[in-house]
Tab-separated table of C-alpha atoms and ligand atoms in Angstrom:
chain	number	residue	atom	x	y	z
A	381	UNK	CA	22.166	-3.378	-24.226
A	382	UNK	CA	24.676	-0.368	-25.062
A	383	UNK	CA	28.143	-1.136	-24.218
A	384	UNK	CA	30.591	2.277	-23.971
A	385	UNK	CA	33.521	0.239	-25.506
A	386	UNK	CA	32.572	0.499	-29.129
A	387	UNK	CA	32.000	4.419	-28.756
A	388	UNK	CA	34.558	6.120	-29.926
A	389	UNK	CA	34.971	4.144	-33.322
A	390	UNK	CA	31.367	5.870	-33.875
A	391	UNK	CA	31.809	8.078	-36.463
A	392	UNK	CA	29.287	10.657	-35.092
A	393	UNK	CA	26.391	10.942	-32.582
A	394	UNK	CA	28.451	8.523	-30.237
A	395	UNK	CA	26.009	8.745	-27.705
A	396	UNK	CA	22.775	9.768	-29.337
A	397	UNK	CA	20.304	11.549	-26.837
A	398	UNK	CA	17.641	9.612	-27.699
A	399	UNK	CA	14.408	11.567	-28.123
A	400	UNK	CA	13.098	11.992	-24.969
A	401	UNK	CA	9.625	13.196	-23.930
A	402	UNK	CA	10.025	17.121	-22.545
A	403	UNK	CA	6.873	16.036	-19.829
A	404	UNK	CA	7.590	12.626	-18.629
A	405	UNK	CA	11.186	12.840	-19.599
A	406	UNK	CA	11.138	9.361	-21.239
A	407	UNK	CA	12.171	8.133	-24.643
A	408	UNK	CA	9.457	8.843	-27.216
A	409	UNK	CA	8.731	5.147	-27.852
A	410	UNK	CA	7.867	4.524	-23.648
A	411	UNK	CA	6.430	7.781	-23.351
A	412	UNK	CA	3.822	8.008	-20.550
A	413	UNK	CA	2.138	11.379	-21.117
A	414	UNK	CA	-0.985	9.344	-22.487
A	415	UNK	CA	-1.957	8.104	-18.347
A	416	UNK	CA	-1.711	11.725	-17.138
A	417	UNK	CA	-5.179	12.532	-15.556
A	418	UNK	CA	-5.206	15.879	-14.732
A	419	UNK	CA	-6.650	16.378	-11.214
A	420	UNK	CA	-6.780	19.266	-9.039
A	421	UNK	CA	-6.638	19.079	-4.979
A	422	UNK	CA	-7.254	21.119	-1.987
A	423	UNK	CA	-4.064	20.144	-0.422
A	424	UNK	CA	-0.631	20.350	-1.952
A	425	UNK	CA	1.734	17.918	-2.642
A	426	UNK	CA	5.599	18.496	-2.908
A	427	UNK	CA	7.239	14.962	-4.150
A	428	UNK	CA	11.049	15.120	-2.704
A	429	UNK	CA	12.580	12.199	-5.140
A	430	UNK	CA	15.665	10.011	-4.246
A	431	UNK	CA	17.887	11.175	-7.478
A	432	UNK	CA	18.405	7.176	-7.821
A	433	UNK	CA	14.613	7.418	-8.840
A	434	UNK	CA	14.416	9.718	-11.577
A	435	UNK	CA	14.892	7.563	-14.494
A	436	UNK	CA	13.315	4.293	-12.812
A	437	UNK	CA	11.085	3.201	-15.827
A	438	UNK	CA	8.554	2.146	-12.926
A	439	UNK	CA	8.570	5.120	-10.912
A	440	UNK	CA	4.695	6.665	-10.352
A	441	UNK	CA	6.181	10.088	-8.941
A	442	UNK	CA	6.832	11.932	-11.770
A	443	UNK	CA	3.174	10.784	-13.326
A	444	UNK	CA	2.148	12.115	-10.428
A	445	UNK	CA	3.267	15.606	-10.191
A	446	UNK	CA	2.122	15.348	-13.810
A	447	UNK	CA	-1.339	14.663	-12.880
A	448	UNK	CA	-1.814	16.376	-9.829
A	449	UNK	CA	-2.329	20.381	-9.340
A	450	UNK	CA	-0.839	22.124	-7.342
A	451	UNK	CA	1.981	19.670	-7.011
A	452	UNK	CA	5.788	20.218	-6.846
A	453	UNK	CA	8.550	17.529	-7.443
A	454	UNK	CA	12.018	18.276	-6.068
A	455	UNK	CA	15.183	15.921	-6.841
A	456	UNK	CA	17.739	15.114	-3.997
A	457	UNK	CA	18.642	13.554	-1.342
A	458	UNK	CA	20.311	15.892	0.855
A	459	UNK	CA	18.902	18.859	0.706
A	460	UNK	CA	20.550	22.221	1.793
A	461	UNK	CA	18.815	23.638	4.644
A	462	UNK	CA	17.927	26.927	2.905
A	463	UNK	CA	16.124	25.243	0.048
A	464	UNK	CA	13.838	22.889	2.351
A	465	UNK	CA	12.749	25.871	3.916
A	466	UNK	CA	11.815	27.987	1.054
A	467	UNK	CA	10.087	24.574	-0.307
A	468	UNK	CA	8.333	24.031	3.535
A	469	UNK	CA	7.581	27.508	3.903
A	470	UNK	CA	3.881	29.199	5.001
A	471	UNK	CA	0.985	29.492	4.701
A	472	UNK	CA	0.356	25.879	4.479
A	473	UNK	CA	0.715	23.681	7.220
A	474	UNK	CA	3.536	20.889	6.246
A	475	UNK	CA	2.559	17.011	6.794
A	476	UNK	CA	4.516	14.806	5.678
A	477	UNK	CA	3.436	10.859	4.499
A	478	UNK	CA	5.328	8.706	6.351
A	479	UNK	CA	4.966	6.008	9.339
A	480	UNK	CA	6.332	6.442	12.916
A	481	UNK	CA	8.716	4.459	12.912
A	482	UNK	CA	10.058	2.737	16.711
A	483	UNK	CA	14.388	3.789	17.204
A	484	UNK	CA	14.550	6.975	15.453
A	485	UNK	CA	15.346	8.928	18.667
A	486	UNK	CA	18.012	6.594	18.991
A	487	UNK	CA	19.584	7.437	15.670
A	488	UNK	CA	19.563	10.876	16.745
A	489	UNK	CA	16.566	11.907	14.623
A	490	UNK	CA	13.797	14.497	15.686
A	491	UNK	CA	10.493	13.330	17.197
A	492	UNK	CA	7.890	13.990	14.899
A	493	UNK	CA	5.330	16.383	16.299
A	494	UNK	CA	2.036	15.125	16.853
A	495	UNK	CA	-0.616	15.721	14.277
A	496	UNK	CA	-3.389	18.582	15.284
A	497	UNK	CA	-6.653	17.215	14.591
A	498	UNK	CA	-7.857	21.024	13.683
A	499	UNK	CA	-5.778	20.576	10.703
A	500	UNK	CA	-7.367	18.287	8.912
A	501	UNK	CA	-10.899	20.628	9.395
A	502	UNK	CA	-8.968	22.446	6.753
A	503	UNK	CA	-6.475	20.742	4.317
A	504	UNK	CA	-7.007	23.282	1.647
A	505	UNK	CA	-4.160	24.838	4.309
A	506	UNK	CA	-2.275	21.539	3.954
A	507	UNK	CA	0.212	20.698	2.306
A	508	UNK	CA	1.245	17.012	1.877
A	509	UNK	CA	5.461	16.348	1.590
A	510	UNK	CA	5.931	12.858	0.021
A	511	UNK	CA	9.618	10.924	-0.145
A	512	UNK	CA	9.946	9.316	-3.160
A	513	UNK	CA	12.392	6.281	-3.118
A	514	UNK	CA	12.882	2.582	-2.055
A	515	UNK	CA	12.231	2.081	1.715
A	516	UNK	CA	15.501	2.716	2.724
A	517	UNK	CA	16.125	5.654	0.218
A	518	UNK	CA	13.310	7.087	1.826
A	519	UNK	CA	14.866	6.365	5.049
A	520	UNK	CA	18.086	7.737	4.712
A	521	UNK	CA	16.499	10.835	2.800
A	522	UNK	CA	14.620	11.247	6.152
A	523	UNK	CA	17.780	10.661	8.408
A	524	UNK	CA	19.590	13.405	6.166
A	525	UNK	CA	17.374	16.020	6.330
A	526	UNK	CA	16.340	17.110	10.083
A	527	UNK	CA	13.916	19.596	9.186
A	528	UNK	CA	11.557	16.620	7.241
A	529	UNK	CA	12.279	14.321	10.977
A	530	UNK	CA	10.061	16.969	13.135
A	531	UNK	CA	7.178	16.934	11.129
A	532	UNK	CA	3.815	16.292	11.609
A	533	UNK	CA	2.967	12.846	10.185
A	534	UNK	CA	0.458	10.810	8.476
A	535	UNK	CA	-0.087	7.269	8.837
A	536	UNK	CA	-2.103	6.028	5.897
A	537	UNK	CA	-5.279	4.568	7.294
A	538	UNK	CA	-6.401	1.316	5.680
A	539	UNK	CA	-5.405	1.343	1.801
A	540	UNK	CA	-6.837	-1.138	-0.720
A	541	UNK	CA	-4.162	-3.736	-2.092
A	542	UNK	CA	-1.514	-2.238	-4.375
A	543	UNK	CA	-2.015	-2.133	-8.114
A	544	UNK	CA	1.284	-1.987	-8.141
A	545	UNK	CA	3.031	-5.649	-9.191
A	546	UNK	CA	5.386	-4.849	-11.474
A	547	UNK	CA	8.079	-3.583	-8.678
A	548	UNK	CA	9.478	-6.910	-6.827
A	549	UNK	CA	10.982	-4.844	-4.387
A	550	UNK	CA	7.622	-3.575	-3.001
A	551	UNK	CA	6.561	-5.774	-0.082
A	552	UNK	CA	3.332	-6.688	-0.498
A	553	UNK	CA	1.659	-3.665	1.698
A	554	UNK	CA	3.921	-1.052	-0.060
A	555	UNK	CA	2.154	1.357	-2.097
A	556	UNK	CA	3.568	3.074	-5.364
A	557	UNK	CA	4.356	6.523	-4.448
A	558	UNK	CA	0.921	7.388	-6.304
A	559	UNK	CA	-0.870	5.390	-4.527
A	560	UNK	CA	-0.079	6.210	-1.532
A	561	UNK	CA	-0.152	10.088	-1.893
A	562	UNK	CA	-3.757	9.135	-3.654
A	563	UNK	CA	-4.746	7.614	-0.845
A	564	UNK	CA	-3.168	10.084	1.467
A	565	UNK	CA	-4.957	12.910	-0.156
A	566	UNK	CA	-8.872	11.080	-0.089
A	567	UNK	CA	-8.281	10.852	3.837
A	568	UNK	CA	-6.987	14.599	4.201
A	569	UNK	CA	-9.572	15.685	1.879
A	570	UNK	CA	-12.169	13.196	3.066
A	571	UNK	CA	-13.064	12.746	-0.373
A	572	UNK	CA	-12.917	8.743	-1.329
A	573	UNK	CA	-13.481	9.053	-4.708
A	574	UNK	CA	-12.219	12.199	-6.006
A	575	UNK	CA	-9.098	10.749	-7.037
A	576	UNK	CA	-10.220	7.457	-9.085
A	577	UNK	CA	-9.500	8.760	-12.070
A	578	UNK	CA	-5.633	9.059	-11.311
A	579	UNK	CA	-6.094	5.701	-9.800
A	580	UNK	CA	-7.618	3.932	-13.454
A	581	UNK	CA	-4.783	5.931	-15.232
A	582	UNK	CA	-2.517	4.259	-13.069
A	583	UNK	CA	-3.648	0.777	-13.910
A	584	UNK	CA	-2.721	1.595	-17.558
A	585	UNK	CA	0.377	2.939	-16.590
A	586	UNK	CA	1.055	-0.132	-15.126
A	587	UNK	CA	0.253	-2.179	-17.776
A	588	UNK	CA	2.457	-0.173	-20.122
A	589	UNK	CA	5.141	-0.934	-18.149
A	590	UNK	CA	4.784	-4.592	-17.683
A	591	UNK	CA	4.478	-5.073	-21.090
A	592	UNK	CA	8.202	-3.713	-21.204
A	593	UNK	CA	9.475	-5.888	-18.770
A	594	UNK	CA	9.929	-9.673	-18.243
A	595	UNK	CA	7.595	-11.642	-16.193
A	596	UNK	CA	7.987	-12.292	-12.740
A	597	UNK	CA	8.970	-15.429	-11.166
A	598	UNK	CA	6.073	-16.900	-9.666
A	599	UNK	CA	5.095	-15.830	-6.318
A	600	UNK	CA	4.872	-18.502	-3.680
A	601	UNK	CA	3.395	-16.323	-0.799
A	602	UNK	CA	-0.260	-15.754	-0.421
B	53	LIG	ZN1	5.807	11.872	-22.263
């Protein structure tokens, strides 16, 4: 645990970057760089992550956009206007991952638009726009940014159980944000295996990381 009080009796190098991976942006010794699968897909992906995300030790995103081709990853929360459009703009078609969710029109948000079955004949014209956060980062990132609120979106048809039990806050049908884009991306592409690879690298990723962290209580349901 570094505390700041003892910092300035530090002769030099008070607060020593520590050396820090130039891919996955982690320190050397928790590097990730080794579960990078490189894949390439027929849609593309562009990963808008909650700022509060970007140095979670258990955040997939990042592994992700290292992984996946073409893929874009984007830190903010509010974005300006001008920027989500250049990042939503032509020729692909914009979709982005995310459930209908019951009282949005009554927080003043945008009906989605409904999703046109012709685009999925071609998702090599898709592009897939993923939020990147808790549930209720996600939320508010959503809330915050109307352009994201009209979308077209996709519900994630039936998903195999998480691999993903080293984040208590995930409810037990949450996905990692790899997962679900994964997942997302087999159904757009109709492809079911294309993307186990990313999936196996994944586990390992996982396991890196629990080895890092404490055990978790026992879990009492199911
Ligand atoms: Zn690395």
């Amino acid at each position: 645990m570094h505390t700041r009080s003892g910092d300035a009796a530090r002769p030099i190098a008070a607060q020593p970057a520590r050396s820090q991976c130039p891919h996955c942006l982690r320190p050397q010794r928790s590097c990730i760089c080794q579960w990078i699968s490189p894949h390439t897909s027929q849609v593309e992906v562009l990963i808008l992550q909650h700022p509060l995300e970007v140095h979670q030790a258990k955040g997939s995103a990042r592994l992700l956009h290292l992984s996946l081709s073409p893929s874009q990853l984007v830190v903010g929360e509010q974005f300006e206007a001008a920027q989500l459009e250049q990042l939503l703009a032509g020729p692909r078609r914009n979709i982005l991952l995310y459930p209908e969710m019951p009282g949005e029109q009554s927080l003043g948000m945008a009906s989605a638009q409904p999703l046109d079955p012709a685009w999925l004949q071609e998702p090599q014209q898709l592009r897939l726009i993923v939020l990147d956060g808790t549930w209720r980062k996600s939320r508010k990132m959503l809330y915050l940014n109307p352009a994201l609120q009209s979308l077209p979106r996709l519900p994630l048809k039936a998903t195999p159980p998480s691999h993903y039990l080293i984040r208590k806050a995930h409810l037990p049908d949450q996905l990692s944000t790899l997962e679900a884009t994964v997942y997302a991306l087999a159904q757009l592409e109709q492809a079911a295996q294309r993307y186990d690879g990313l999936i196996a690298s994944f586990d390992g990723f996982v396991a890196q990381q629990a080895a890092f962290m404490p055990p978790l209580p026992p879990r009492s349901d199911n």
